[in-house]
CSV table of C-alpha atoms and ligand atoms in Angstrom, one decimal:
chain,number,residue,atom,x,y,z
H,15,UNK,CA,0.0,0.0,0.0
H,16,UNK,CA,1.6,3.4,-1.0
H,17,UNK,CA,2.4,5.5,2.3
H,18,UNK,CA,-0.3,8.4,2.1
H,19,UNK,CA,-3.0,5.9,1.4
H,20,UNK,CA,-4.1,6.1,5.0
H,21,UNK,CA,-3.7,10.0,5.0
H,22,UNK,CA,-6.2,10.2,2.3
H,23,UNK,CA,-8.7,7.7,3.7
H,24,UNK,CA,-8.6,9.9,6.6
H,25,UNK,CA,-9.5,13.2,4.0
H,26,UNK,CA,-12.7,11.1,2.9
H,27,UNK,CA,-13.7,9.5,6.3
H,28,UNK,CA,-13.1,13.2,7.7
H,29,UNK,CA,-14.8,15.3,5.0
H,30,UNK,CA,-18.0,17.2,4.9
H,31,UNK,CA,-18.5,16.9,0.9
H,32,UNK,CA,-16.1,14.5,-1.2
H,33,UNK,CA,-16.9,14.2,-4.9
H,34,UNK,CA,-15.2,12.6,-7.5
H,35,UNK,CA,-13.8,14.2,-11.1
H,36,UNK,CA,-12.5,11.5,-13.7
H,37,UNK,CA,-11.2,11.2,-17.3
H,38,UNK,CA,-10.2,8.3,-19.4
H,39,UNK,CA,-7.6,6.7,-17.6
H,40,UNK,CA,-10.3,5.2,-15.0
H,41,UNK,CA,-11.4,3.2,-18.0
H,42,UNK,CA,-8.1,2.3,-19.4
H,43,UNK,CA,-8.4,-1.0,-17.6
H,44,UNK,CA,-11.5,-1.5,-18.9
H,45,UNK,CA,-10.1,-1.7,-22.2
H,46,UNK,CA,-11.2,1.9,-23.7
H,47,UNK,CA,-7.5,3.6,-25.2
H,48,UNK,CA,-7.5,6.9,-23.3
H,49,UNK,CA,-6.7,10.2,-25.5
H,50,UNK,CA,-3.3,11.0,-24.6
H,51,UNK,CA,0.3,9.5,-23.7
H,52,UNK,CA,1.8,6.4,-25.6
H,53,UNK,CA,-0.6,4.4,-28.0
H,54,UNK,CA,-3.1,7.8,-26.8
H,55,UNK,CA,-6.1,7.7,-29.5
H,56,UNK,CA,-4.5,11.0,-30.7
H,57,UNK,CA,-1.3,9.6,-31.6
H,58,UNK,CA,-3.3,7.8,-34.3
H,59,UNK,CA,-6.3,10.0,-35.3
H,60,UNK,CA,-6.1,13.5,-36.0
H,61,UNK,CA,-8.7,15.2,-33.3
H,62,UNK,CA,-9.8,17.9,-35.9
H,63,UNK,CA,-12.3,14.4,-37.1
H,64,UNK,CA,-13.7,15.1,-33.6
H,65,UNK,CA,-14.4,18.4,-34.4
H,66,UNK,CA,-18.3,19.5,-35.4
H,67,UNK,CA,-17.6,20.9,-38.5
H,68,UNK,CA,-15.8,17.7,-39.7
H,69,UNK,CA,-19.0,15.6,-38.3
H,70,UNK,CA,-21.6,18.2,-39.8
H,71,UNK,CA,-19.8,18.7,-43.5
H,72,UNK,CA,-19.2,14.6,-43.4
H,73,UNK,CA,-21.3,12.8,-41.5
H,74,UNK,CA,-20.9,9.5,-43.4
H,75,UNK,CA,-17.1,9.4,-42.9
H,76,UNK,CA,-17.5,10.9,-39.4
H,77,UNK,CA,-19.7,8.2,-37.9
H,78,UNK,CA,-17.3,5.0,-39.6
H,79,UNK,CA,-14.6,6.8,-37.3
H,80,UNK,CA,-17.2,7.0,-34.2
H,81,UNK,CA,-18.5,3.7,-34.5
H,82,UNK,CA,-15.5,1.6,-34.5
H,83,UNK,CA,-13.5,4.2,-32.5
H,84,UNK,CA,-16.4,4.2,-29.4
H,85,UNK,CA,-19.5,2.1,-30.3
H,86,UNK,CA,-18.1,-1.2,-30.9
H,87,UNK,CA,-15.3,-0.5,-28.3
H,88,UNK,CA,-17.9,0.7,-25.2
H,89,UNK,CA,-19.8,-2.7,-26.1
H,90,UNK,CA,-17.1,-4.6,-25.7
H,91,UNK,CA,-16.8,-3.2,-22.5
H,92,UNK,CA,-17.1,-3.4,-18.8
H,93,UNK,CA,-17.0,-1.4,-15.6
H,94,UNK,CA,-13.2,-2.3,-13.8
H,95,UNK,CA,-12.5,-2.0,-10.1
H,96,UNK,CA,-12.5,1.9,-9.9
H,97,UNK,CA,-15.7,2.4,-11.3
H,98,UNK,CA,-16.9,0.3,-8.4
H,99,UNK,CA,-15.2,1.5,-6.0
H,100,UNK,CA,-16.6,4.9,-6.5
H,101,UNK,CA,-19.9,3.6,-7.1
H,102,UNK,CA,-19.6,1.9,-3.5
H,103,UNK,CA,-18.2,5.3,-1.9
H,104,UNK,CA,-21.3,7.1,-3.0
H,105,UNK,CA,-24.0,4.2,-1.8
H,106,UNK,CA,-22.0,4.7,1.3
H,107,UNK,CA,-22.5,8.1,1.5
H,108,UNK,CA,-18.6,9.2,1.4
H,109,UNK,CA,-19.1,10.2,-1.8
H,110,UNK,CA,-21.7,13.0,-2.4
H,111,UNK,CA,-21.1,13.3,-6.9
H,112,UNK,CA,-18.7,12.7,-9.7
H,113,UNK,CA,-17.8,14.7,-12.2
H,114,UNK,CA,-17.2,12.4,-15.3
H,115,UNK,CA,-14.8,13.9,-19.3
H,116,UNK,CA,-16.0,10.0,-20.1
H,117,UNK,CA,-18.8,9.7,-22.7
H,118,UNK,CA,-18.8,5.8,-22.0
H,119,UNK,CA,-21.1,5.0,-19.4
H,120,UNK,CA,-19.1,2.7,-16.9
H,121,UNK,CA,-19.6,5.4,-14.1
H,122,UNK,CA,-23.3,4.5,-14.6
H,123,UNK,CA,-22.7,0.9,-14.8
H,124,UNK,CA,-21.2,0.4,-12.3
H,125,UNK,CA,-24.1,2.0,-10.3
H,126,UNK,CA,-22.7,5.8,-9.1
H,127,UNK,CA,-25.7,8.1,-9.9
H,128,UNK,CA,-25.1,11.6,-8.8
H,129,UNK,CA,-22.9,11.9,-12.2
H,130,UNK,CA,-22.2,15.2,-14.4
H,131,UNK,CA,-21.3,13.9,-17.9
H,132,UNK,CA,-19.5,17.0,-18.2
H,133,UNK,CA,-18.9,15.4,-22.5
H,134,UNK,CA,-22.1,13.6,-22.6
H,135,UNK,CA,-22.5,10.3,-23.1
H,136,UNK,CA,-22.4,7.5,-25.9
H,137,UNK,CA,-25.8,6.2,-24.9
H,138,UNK,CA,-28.0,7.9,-26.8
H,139,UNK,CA,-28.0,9.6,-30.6
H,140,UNK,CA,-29.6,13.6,-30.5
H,141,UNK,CA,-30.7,14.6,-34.0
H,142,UNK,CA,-29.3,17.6,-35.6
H,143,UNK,CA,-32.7,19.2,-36.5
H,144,UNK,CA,-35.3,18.1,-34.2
H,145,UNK,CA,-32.8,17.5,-31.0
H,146,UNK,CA,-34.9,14.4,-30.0
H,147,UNK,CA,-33.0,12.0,-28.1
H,148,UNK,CA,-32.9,8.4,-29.1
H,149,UNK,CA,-31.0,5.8,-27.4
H,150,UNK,CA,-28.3,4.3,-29.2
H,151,UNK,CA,-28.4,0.7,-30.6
H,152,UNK,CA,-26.9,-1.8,-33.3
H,153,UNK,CA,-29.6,-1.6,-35.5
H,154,UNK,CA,-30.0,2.0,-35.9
H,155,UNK,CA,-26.4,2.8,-36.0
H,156,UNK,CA,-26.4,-0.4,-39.3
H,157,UNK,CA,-27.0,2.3,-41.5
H,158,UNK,CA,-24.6,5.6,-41.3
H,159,UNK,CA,-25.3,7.8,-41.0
H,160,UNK,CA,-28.2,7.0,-38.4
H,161,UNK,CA,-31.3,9.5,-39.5
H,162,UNK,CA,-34.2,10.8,-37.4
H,163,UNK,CA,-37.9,9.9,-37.9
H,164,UNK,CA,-37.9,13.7,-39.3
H,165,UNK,CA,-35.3,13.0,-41.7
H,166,UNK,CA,-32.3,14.5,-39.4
H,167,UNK,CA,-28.8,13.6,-38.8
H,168,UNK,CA,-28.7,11.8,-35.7
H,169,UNK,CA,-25.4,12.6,-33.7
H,170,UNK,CA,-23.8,10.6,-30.9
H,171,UNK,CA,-25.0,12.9,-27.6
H,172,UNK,CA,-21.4,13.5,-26.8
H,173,UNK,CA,-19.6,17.1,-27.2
H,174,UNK,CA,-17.7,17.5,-30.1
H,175,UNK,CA,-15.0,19.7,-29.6
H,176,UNK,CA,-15.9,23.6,-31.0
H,177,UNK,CA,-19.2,22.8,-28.9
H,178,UNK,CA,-20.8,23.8,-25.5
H,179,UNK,CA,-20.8,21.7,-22.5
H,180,UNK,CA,-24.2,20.3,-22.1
H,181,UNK,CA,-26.1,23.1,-19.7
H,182,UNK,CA,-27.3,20.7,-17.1
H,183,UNK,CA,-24.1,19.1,-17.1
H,184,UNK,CA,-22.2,22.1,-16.8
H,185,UNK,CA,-24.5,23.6,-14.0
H,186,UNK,CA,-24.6,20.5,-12.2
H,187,UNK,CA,-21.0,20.2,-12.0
H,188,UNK,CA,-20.5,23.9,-10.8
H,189,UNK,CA,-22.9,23.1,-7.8
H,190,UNK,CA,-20.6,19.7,-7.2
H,191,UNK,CA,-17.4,22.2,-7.3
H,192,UNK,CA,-19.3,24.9,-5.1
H,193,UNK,CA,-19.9,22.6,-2.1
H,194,UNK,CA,-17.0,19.8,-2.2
H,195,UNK,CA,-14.3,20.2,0.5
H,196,UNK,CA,-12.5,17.5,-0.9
H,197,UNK,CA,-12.0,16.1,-4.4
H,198,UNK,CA,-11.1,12.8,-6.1
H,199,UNK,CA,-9.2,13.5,-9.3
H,200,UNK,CA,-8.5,10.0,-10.9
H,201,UNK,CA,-7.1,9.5,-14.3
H,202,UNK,CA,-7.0,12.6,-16.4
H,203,UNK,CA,-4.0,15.0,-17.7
H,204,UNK,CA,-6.1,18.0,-16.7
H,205,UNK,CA,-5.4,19.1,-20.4
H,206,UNK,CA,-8.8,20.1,-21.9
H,207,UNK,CA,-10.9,23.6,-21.3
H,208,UNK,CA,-13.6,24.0,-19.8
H,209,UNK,CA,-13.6,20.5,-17.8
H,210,UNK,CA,-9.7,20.9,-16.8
H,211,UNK,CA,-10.7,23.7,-14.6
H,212,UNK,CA,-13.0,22.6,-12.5
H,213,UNK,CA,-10.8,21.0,-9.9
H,214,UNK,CA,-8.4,24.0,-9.8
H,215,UNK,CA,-11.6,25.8,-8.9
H,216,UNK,CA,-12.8,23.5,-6.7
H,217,UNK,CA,-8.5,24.0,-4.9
H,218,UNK,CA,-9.1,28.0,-5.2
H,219,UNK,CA,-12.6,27.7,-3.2
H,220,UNK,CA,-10.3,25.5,-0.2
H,221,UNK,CA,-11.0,21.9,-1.3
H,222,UNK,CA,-8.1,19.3,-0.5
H,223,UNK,CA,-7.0,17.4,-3.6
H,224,UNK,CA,-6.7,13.5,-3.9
H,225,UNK,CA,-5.2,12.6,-7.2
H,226,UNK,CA,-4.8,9.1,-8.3
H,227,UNK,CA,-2.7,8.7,-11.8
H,228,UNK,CA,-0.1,6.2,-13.3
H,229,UNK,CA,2.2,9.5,-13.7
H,230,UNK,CA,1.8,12.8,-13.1
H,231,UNK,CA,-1.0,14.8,-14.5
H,232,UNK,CA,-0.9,19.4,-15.3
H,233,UNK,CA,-2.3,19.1,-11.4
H,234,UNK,CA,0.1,17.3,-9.7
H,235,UNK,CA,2.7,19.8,-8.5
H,236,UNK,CA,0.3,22.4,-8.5
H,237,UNK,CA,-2.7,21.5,-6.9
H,238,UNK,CA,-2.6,18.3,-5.7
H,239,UNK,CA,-2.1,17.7,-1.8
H,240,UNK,CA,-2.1,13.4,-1.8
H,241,UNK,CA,-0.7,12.2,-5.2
H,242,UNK,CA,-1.6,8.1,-4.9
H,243,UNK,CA,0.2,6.9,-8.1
H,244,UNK,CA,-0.4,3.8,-9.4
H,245,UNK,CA,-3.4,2.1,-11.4
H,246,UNK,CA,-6.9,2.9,-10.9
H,247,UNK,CA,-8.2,0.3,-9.9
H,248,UNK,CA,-5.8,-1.0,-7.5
H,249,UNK,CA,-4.9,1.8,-6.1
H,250,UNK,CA,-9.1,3.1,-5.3
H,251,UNK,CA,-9.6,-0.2,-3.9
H,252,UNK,CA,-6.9,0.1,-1.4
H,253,UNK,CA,-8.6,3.3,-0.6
H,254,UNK,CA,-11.4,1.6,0.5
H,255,UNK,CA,-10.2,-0.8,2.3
H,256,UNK,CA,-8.1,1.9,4.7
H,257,UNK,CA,-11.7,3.7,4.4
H,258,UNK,CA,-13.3,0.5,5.9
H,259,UNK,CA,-10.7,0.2,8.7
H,260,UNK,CA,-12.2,3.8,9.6
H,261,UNK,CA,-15.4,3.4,9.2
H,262,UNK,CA,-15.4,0.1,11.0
G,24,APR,N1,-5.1,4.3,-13.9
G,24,APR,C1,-5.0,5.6,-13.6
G,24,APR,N2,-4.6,6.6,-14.5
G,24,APR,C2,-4.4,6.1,-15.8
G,24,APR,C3,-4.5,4.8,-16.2
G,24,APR,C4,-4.8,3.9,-15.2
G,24,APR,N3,-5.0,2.5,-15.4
G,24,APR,N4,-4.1,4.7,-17.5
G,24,APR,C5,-3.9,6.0,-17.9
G,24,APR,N5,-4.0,6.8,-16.9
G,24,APR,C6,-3.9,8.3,-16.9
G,24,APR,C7,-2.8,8.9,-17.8
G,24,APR,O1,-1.5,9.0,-17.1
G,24,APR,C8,-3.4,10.2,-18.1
G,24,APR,O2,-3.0,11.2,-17.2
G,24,APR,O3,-5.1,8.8,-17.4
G,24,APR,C9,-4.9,10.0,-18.1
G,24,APR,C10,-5.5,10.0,-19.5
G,24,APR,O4,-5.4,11.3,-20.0
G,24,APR,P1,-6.1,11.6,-21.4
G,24,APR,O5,-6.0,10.6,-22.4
G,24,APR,O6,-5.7,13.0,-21.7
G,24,APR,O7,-7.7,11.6,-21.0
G,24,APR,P2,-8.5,12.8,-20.3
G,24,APR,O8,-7.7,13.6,-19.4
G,24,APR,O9,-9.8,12.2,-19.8
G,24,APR,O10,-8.9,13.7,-21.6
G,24,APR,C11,-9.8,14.8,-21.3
G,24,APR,O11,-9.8,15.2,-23.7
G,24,APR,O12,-9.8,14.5,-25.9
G,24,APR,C12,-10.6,15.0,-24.9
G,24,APR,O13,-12.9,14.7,-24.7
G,24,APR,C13,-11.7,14.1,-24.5
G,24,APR,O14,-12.7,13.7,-22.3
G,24,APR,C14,-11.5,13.8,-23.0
G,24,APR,C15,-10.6,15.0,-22.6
């Protein structure tokens, strides 16, 4: 167990408001390739094909990408240790929300609930004209790219970069940042506006920082106070068990 394991059980056991903020590398032992670092998925796709222009002026090519890139890798997949552990932590009550970059629904799975998917999510399609929801499956993502009922582009609900955070999302996360005293930060580089800032907000407004990472993240040496490094999923479940030597 690394040293200041204890020290930040004691931060959770001990704090008023804990939540959680995560990124892809809590999924990287799921199997989902996170964005950046070696074998990163933008070492081997340009991120302008992310961008809302590309998807609106090629929606065809833009959903081949999108569907073997996220759909067919998400259903291949499975919540891992960490999302469990975090899910636990909030039936428990230690946790009060999480704060989720992730667009691939293992936070969900694994049964946490008070979740801000600060990029949206994979599970359901929006269309372009009538902004219907409509939740995503293999048959009506067979055909690319997946139309409407009114005859509208239907778009992964997911944020695109050049596009806003989702409102709710956005305002349910500033509440989560308003009221924690202590944040989780687990597997993110902390590189991408707007979501990047909210745990140095979150630090400005006095929270204490817990930062779990396999190496160090734009937040480590400046506003994290416990850096547990290591994998996710080993590393949050020792967490809980020092938590559960607390909490008796
Ligand atoms: N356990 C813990 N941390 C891990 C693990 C692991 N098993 N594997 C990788 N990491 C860490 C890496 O060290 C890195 O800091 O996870 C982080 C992944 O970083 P990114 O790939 O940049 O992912 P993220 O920070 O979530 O990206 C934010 O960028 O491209 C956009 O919209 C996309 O939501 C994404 C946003």
């Amino acid at each position: 167990m690394k040293s200041n394991t204890r020290e930040a059980a004691g931060l959770i056991f001990n704090s008023r408001y804990t939540c959680a903020f995560t990124g892809a590398g809590i999924s990287e032992e799921s199997g989902i390739p996170t964005f950046r670092g070696e074998d990163g998925l933008w070492t081997k796709y340009d991120p302008e094909l992310f961008d809302i222009s590309y998807f609106t002026a090629n929606p065809a090519e833009s959903w081949k990408l999108l569907k073997k890139l996220f759909f067919e890798t998400f259903a291949e997949s499975r919540p891992n240790e960490a999302h469990y552990v975090l899910a636990r932590l909030e039936q428990g009550g230690l946790i009060k929300a999480l704060i989720t970059q992730n667009i691939d629904n293992l936070h969900f799975e694994a049964g946490s609930r008070n979740i801000a998917e600060y990029h949206g999510n994979c599970r359901d399609l929006v269309c372009l004209r009538c902004r219907k929801l409509v939740r995503a499956n293999d048959k009506i993502i067979g055909n690319l790219p997946p139309v409407c009922r009114c005859g509208g582009t239907l778009k992964p609900d997911i944020i695109f970069f050049g596009e806003e955070i989702p409102r709710k999302a956005a305002l349910k996360a500033q509440k989560t940042v308003n009221k924690t005293d202590l944040m989780i930060i687990v597997g993110t580089t902390g590189e991408v506006y707007p979501a990047s800032l909210l745990p140095i907000e979150a630090n400005r407004r006095g929270a204490k920082i817990i930062e779990v990472n396999t190496s160090p993240s734009s937040y480590t040496n400046v506003i994290t106070d416990i850096f547990l490094q290591g994998k996710a999923s080993t590393t949050l479940k020792e967490l809980e068990d020092e938590i559960s030597i607390l909490t008796g």
